Every structure is written in structure tokens, then in C-alpha cells.
């Protein structure tokens, strides 16, 4: 990744690390180029410059790796060491939209029932709800850490609920049927809404045909959250090394040797928490089992009073629509609008101005009443798509290697809870609930080299479809 700083001290990035092309993430970054990191400088963890012996070596200091390390240490007394290419949270964990939602993957309720049956689907939903409650409780723990800087204490937690909008008439009925099923079978307290309900009570001037409101979801500043969890993990007794990309792994006599530029870690067990940032050729156990796809975000300058009254957005509300290539948005505590959606296909192109313009256009089409918006920041990050649309936590006992990956862009709450589950999978697997997430490894993408051409074709098809809808419907 090449970067520089401009006059307003925002990190300007020309190119982004690309997991399908580069050998490892760059070692020089100490924070992401996201809006979140502008005002909070991270604690810098030392570079690995010696040989460390440990029980479990964890590669990646995002939510997954840090949470796994913290739980292994705290709950099972396992000695573990985290090795991070950059610094904690420089991957997706410090650049996401901050939506803490119950769910992961890309399967609808209907698809889950078809694949796993009603009982398992209901248990999966309980797991999702547990993950949201878990993040809530983690933030409460941060508040108890006296040494923590005050801005981290509540991670800007905002309880405004989540609104899923039907972007087309035919999706309204689907959404409403789904929510009725979930109310009956999963005790879900979501509320089906008409177009009018939304216009009067949630959000005005948006193109929509009804939707569903989930009151239990909340939003956070994801960078503060990952900083806080890194500190909790270190305080639990875990060694964290930063700016130390893993460049090779050798396994001999049941010991993994994890080699970085200036040091190495020797461990009986390896835990891969590199997720979407995993260099495709580095770890054979994950090779071609993740498709890294770019998600991008723009943040506007604070909206004016007239823009705010035009939107009339319920405080703290998070919104997403039902498009195959979704847009997601929310108002930040200082009245800026955060708006995210698809980005480029390769890391090399991630920061081309046309991808920022495409998001601005998406924003103006989604919220047509908003005029004269000014963009303060644009950034991108990788999300990990799995072949069959749901993540896996997997322990290959013969290879003594665990991983958790493939959240398909919905991993804030799930990845943190996955860390707890990974610790359990290692130390007391018999206590794990019987769910599909940890029964099989991630599936390999067949014809993996065609992933990017196929994604380009999908983007082109959706672009044409939207153009036709705009001009002829
Ligand atoms: C733009 C964007 C918006 C998103 N919005 C949301 C949202 O609002 N809500 C939601 O639920 N999810 C969202 N997500 C997804 C969510 O951020 C991720 O699912 C979650 O952060 C995954 O955490 P992780 O720890 O598994 O991975 P990461 O945070 O990506 O951590 C992986 C780490 O591994 C390190 N690494 C990789 N290779 C090596 C190596 N060779 N050596 C050493 N270290 C290595 C990387 O540097 C990285 O820090 C979004 C993602 C993006 C990109």
C-alpha cells in the first residue's frame, strides 16, 4: 500500500494491499485510513525481534484474533501470542461501518431453513443474538478498565436499531413474511413496517417500499472498539506483536515455526485470524477458500439543519436495503452521513476517484432529497466471501491449525463471538452447541481463478439493471 498525508492530515492512499496478489499485508501501517482513526492515535505494539515459544500462535489482530487470544488466556489459561502485520485493527476491524447486527453470512432465513432445517436455523438465530449481547457486554467491560482513555470507554455506542428497506415492491412481502416467521419461530422482536410508517417515524425522502425494523441492534466506532479489545487482551497476559508480517511457516516435529522478518514464534498450534486479509498463497489450509471483495465507505461533512430535517432520520438508526449489491448508511453522532457499498475489484484500483464518485451517485439516488453534500473521507477494506455464503470456525487437529473466516461482510458482532467460540473449540469442544458453523471446513471455490472475472460480470449486470430501472421504470 502506498500512502501519504494531505493538508488536513488524512491518510491518502493510492493503492491497497491485495490478498490475491501480494505476499503479505504491508508492515509500515499503524492505523487504517478510515474516518474513525483520524482523531485517535493507537497504542503501538512492539515488532517481533526475537524467538518466542508459546502454546498457540495467532496470526491477525482484528476482532477474531484478539477475542480468541483474550478468551484462550482468560478462560482456559492458555499461553498465546498474537502476530500482526500492521497494528491491531488496521484490517477490516478498524475500517468497517460499525453496524452491530445479529447475523453473519449472506443466507436469508428461508435459505437457512432449506439448508439446515427449522430447529438449527432457530439455534443459529440465538447464536446471532448472543453475539450482539456479547459485544454490548464487552463495551461495558471496557468502561471498567480504569487505564483506558475516556473516548474508548463506550466506543460511541449508539442504540438506534436497524432498518432493512425493501428497494422494490416485490421485496416488501418477502421481508414481512420473513419477519412474521421469525417472530413465531425465533422469538424475534422485529417489526414489519409499511412505506408510510417509515416515512413518518424512521426516515424521509428515501426510495423504499416498506421494510423491517430490528430494535436490538446498535452502532459503534469500530476503531475504538478494536483498540479497547487489544488493551483488554494485553492486560489478560497475551503478548501482541505489531508491524510483523508473517512471511513463512515451517512445521517440523509437531512444532509450527512462524517466521517474520526479524523474529519467529514457535508454537504447537496455529490459529489463523487473518480472514479477508489472508494472503491467498501463504496458508495452504485457507487457499482459495475465501474470496476477498472490497467494500468502500464515504463520510460526508456534518449535514446542515435543513438537510437533517429533510432526512428526518430516527436518532442512531442504521439502514440497509435489499439490493443484491447493498448500500448501508447511518448518521454519525456529529451529524455526518456514513454511506457504504461495493468498491473496486482489485486493491490496485480501490482508491481510483471513480469508486468514490460511484458511491456519491449511489447516495444521491438513494436519498434524492439531499443536495450539495460534501465528502470528507473515502476508504476501502476487504470482506471475506465464502463459497456457500456462511462462515466457518474449523480445527484441523492433525495439522493443529484452527481458523475462523468467511463472514461475508457481516462480521463485527459474529467475529468477536467467534473468538470466544474458537477458544472453546480448542479447549472444550464438547461444550459447543451443535451448529453448522463448526462442523466442516470452508469450501474451496471451484475455478478460483475465475472469481474476479465473475465479480466484474456481476457488477456490470447490476449496473445495467439499475440504469434500466432508473430510466424506464
Ligand atoms: C468497509 C467495510 C465495512 C464493513 N461494515 C461492517 C458493519 O458495519 N458491520 C459488520 O458486522 N461487519 C462489517 N464489515 C465486516 C467486518 O469489519 C469484519 O467481518 C471483521 O472486522 C472481521 O474481523 P477479523 O478480525 O476477522 O479480520 P480483520 O480485522 O481483517 O483482521 C485480520 C488481520 O490479519 C492481519 N494479517 C493478514 N495476513 C497477515 C500476515 N501474513 N501476517 C500477519 N498478519 C496478517 C491483517 O493485517 C489484519 O489486521 C465491514 C467490512 C468492511 C471492509
Coordinates of C-alpha atoms in Angstrom, one line a residue, residues 177-336:
X177 CA -43.3 -12.9 5.7
X178 CA -39.8 -13.5 6.9
X179 CA -40.3 -11.3 10.0
X180 CA -43.6 -13.0 10.9
X181 CA -41.9 -16.4 10.6
X182 CA -39.1 -15.2 12.8
X183 CA -41.4 -13.7 15.4
X184 CA -43.2 -17.0 15.6
X185 CA -40.2 -19.3 15.5
X186 CA -37.3 -17.4 16.9
X187 CA -39.0 -15.0 19.3
X188 CA -37.6 -12.2 17.1
X189 CA -39.0 -8.8 18.2
X190 CA -38.5 -7.2 14.7
X191 CA -41.4 -5.1 13.4
X192 CA -42.7 -5.1 9.8
X193 CA -43.2 -1.6 8.5
X194 CA -45.2 0.0 5.7
X195 CA -43.9 2.7 3.4
X196 CA -45.9 5.2 5.4
X197 CA -44.6 4.0 8.8
X198 CA -41.1 4.5 7.6
X199 CA -41.7 7.9 6.1
X200 CA -43.4 9.2 9.3
X201 CA -41.3 7.6 12.0
X202 CA -37.9 6.5 10.7
X203 CA -36.6 8.2 7.6
X204 CA -38.0 10.6 5.0
X205 CA -37.4 11.1 1.3
X206 CA -35.8 7.7 0.6
X207 CA -37.0 5.5 -2.2
X208 CA -38.5 2.5 -0.4
X209 CA -41.5 0.1 -0.4
X210 CA -41.7 -0.8 3.3
X211 CA -39.3 -2.7 5.5
X212 CA -38.5 -4.3 8.8
X213 CA -37.1 -2.6 12.0
X214 CA -34.8 -4.6 14.4
X215 CA -34.7 -2.6 17.7
X216 CA -31.9 -4.6 19.3
X217 CA -29.1 -3.6 17.0
X218 CA -26.7 -0.8 17.9
X219 CA -23.7 1.0 16.3
X220 CA -20.2 1.7 17.5
X221 CA -16.9 3.4 16.5
X222 CA -15.2 0.2 15.3
X223 CA -11.7 1.5 15.7
X224 CA -12.2 2.5 19.3
X225 CA -13.7 -0.9 19.9
X226 CA -10.7 -2.8 18.4
X227 CA -8.2 -0.6 20.3
X228 CA -10.1 -1.3 23.6
X229 CA -10.1 -5.0 23.0
X230 CA -6.4 -5.1 22.1
X231 CA -5.7 -3.5 25.5
X232 CA -8.1 -5.9 27.3
X233 CA -6.2 -8.8 25.6
X234 CA -2.8 -7.5 26.5
X235 CA -4.0 -6.9 30.1
X236 CA -5.1 -10.5 30.2
X237 CA -1.5 -11.5 29.7
X238 CA -1.3 -12.0 25.9
X239 CA 1.8 -10.8 24.0
X240 CA 0.8 -8.8 20.9
X241 CA 3.4 -8.0 18.2
X242 CA 2.7 -5.4 15.5
X243 CA 4.4 -4.4 12.2
X244 CA 5.5 -8.1 11.8
X245 CA 4.0 -9.7 8.7
X246 CA 4.3 -13.5 8.7
X247 CA 6.4 -14.4 5.7
X248 CA 6.7 -18.1 6.1
X249 CA 5.5 -21.1 8.2
X250 CA 7.6 -24.2 8.7
X251 CA 6.2 -27.3 10.5
X252 CA 8.6 -29.9 12.0
X253 CA 8.3 -32.4 14.8
X254 CA 4.8 -31.1 15.7
X255 CA 6.0 -27.5 16.1
X256 CA 5.0 -24.6 13.9
X257 CA 7.7 -22.0 13.3
X258 CA 6.0 -18.8 12.3
X259 CA 8.6 -16.6 10.7
X260 CA 8.6 -12.8 10.4
X261 CA 11.3 -10.5 9.1
X262 CA 13.1 -10.1 12.4
X263 CA 11.9 -12.9 14.6
X264 CA 9.9 -16.1 14.9
X265 CA 7.3 -17.7 17.1
X266 CA 7.4 -21.5 17.9
X267 CA 4.0 -23.0 18.8
X268 CA 2.3 -26.3 19.0
X269 CA -0.9 -24.8 17.5
X270 CA -1.6 -22.2 14.9
X271 CA -4.7 -20.0 14.8
X272 CA -5.3 -18.1 11.6
X273 CA -7.3 -15.0 12.2
X274 CA -6.3 -13.2 9.0
X275 CA -9.7 -13.6 7.4
X276 CA -10.2 -11.4 4.3
X277 CA -6.6 -10.1 4.5
X278 CA -5.2 -13.7 4.3
X279 CA -2.5 -13.8 1.5
X280 CA -4.0 -16.4 -0.8
X281 CA -0.8 -18.3 -1.3
X282 CA 0.6 -18.3 2.2
X283 CA -1.6 -20.7 4.2
X284 CA -2.5 -23.8 2.3
X285 CA -5.3 -24.6 4.7
X286 CA -7.2 -21.5 3.5
X287 CA -6.0 -21.2 0.0
X288 CA -8.9 -20.5 -2.4
X289 CA -11.5 -20.9 0.4
X290 CA -12.0 -17.1 0.8
X291 CA -12.9 -14.6 -1.9
X292 CA -11.7 -11.2 -0.7
X293 CA -14.1 -8.5 -2.0
X294 CA -13.8 -4.7 -1.5
X295 CA -16.4 -2.7 0.5
X296 CA -16.0 1.1 0.4
X297 CA -17.3 3.9 2.6
X298 CA -17.8 7.7 2.2
X299 CA -18.3 10.1 5.1
X300 CA -19.8 13.5 4.5
X301 CA -19.2 16.7 6.3
X302 CA -21.8 17.3 9.0
X303 CA -25.2 17.8 7.4
X304 CA -26.9 21.2 7.7
X305 CA -30.0 21.7 9.8
X306 CA -32.1 21.7 6.6
X307 CA -30.5 18.6 5.3
X308 CA -31.1 16.9 8.6
X309 CA -34.8 17.9 8.7
X310 CA -35.2 16.7 5.2
X311 CA -33.9 13.2 6.2
X312 CA -35.8 13.3 9.5
X313 CA -33.8 10.2 10.5
X314 CA -34.6 8.5 13.8
X315 CA -31.6 9.1 16.1
X316 CA -29.0 6.4 15.8
X317 CA -30.8 4.5 13.0
X318 CA -28.8 2.1 10.8
X319 CA -30.2 1.4 7.3
X320 CA -29.5 -1.2 4.7
X321 CA -31.5 -2.1 1.6
X322 CA -32.4 -5.3 -0.2
X323 CA -30.4 -4.8 -3.4
X324 CA -28.0 -7.6 -4.3
X325 CA -25.2 -5.1 -4.1
X326 CA -26.4 -3.4 -0.9
X327 CA -26.0 0.2 0.3
X328 CA -25.7 0.8 4.0
X329 CA -25.9 4.1 5.9
X330 CA -26.2 5.9 9.2
X331 CA -25.8 9.3 10.7
X332 CA -22.8 9.6 13.0
X333 CA -23.0 11.3 16.4
X334 CA -21.8 14.6 14.8
X335 CA -24.4 14.5 12.0
X336 CA -22.1 13.3 9.3

